[in-house]
PDB file of C-alpha atoms in Angstrom:
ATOM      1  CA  UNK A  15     128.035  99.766  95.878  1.00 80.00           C
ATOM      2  CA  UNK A  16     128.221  98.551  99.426  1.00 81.00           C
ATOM      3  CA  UNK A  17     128.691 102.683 100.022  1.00 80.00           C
ATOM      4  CA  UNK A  18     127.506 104.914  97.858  1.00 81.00           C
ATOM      5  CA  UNK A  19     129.800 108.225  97.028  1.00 76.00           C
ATOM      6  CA  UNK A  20     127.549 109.891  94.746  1.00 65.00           C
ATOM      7  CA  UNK A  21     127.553 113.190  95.836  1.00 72.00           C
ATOM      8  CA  UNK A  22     125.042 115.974  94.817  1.00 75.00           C
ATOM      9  CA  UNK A  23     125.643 115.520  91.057  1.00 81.00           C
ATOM     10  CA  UNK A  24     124.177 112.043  90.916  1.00 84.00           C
ATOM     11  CA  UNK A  25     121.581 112.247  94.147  1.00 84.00           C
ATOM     12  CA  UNK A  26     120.817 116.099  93.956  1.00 86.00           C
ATOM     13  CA  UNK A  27     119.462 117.424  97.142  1.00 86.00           C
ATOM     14  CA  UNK A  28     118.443 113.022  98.262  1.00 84.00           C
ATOM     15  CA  UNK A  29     122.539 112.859  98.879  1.00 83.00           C
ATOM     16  CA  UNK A  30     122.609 112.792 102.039  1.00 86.00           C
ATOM     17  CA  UNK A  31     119.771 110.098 102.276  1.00 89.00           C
ATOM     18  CA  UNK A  32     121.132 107.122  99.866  1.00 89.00           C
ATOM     19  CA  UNK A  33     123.959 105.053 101.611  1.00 88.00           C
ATOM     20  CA  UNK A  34     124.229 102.538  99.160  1.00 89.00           C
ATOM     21  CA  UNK A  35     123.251 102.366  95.756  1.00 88.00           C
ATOM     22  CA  UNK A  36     123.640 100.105  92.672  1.00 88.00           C
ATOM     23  CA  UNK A  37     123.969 102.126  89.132  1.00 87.00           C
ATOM     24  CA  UNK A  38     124.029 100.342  85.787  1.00 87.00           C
ATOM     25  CA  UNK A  39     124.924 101.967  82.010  1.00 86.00           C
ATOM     26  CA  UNK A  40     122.406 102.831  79.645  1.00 84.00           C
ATOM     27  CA  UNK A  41     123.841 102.407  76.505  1.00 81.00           C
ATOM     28  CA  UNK A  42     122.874 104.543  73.343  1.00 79.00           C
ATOM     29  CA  UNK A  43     119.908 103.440  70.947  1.00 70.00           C
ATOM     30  CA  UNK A  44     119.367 105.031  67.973  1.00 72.00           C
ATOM     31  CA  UNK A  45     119.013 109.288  68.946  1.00 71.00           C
ATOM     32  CA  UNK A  46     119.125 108.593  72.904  1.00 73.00           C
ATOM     33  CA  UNK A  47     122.250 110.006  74.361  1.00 80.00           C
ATOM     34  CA  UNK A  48     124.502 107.229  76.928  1.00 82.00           C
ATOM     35  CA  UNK A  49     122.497 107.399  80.534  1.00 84.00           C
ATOM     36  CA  UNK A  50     122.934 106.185  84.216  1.00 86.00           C
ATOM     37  CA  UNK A  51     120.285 104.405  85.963  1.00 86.00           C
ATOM     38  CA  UNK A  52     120.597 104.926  89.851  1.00 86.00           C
ATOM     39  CA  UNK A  53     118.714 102.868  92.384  1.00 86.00           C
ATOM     40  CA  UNK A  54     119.806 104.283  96.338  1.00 87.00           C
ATOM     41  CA  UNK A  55     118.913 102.916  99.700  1.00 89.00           C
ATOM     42  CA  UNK A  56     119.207 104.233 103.216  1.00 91.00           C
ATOM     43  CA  UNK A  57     120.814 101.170 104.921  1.00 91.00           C
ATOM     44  CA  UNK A  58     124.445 100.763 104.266  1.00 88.00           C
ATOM     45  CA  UNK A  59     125.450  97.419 102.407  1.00 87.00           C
ATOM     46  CA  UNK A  60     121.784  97.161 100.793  1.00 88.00           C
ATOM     47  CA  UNK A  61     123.316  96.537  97.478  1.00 84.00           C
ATOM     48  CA  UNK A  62     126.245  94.487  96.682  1.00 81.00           C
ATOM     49  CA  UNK A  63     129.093  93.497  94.770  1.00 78.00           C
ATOM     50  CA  UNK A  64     127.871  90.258  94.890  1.00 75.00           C
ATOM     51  CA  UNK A  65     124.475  90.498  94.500  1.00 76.00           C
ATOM     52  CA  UNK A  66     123.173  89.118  91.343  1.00 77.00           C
ATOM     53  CA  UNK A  67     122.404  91.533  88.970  1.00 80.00           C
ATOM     54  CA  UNK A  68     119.930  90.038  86.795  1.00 85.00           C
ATOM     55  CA  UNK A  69     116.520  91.724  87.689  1.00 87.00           C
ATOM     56  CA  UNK A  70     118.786  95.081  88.024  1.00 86.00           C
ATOM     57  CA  UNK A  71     119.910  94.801  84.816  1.00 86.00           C
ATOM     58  CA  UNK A  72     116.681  94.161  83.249  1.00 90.00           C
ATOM     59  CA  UNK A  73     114.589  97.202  85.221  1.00 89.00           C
ATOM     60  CA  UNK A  74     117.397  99.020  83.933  1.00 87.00           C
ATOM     61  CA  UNK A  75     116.697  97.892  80.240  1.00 87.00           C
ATOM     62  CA  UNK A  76     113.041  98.376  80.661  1.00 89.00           C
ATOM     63  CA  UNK A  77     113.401 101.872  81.993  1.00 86.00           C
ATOM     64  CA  UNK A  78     115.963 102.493  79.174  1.00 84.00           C
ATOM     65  CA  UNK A  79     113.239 101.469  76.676  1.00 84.00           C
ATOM     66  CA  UNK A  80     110.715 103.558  78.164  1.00 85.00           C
ATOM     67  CA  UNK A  81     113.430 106.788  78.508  1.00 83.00           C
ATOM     68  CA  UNK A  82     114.208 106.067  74.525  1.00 80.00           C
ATOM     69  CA  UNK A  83     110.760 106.341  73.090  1.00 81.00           C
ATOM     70  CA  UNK A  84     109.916 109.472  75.037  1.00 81.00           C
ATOM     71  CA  UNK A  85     113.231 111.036  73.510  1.00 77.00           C
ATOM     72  CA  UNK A  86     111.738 109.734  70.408  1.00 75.00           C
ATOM     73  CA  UNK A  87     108.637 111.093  71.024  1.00 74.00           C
ATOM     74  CA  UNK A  88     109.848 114.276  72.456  1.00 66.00           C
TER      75      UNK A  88
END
């Protein structure tokens, strides 16, 4: 998002810092619940609608990955 509107439930106490931000879905697998992965900047219009969204996506599934086998593990 060009401008982020995340307030304090998404940023926490870092809301008043991120200006724009991109967020992808992470899905379910297997016993880890649905999640958001949130990525902010400080400088308004950082992050796009029409950015590409390939190496988001895929630091998003990476991190996903990593997030499911500590719930695994946990």
């Amino acid at each position: 998002r060009t401008k982020a509107d995340g307030g304090t439930a998404l940023y926490g106490a870092a809301e008043g810092l991120v200006v724009s931000d991109a967020l992808v879905r992470l899905e379910p697998n297997g016993a880890m619940p649905l999640g958001l992965f949130a990525v902010g900047s400080r400088d308004e219009g950082y992050f796009s609608d029409g950015q590409g969204t390939e190496l988001l996506g895929f630091l998003a599934e990476v991190v996903r990955y990593a997030v499911a086998r500590w719930w695994i593990e946990k």
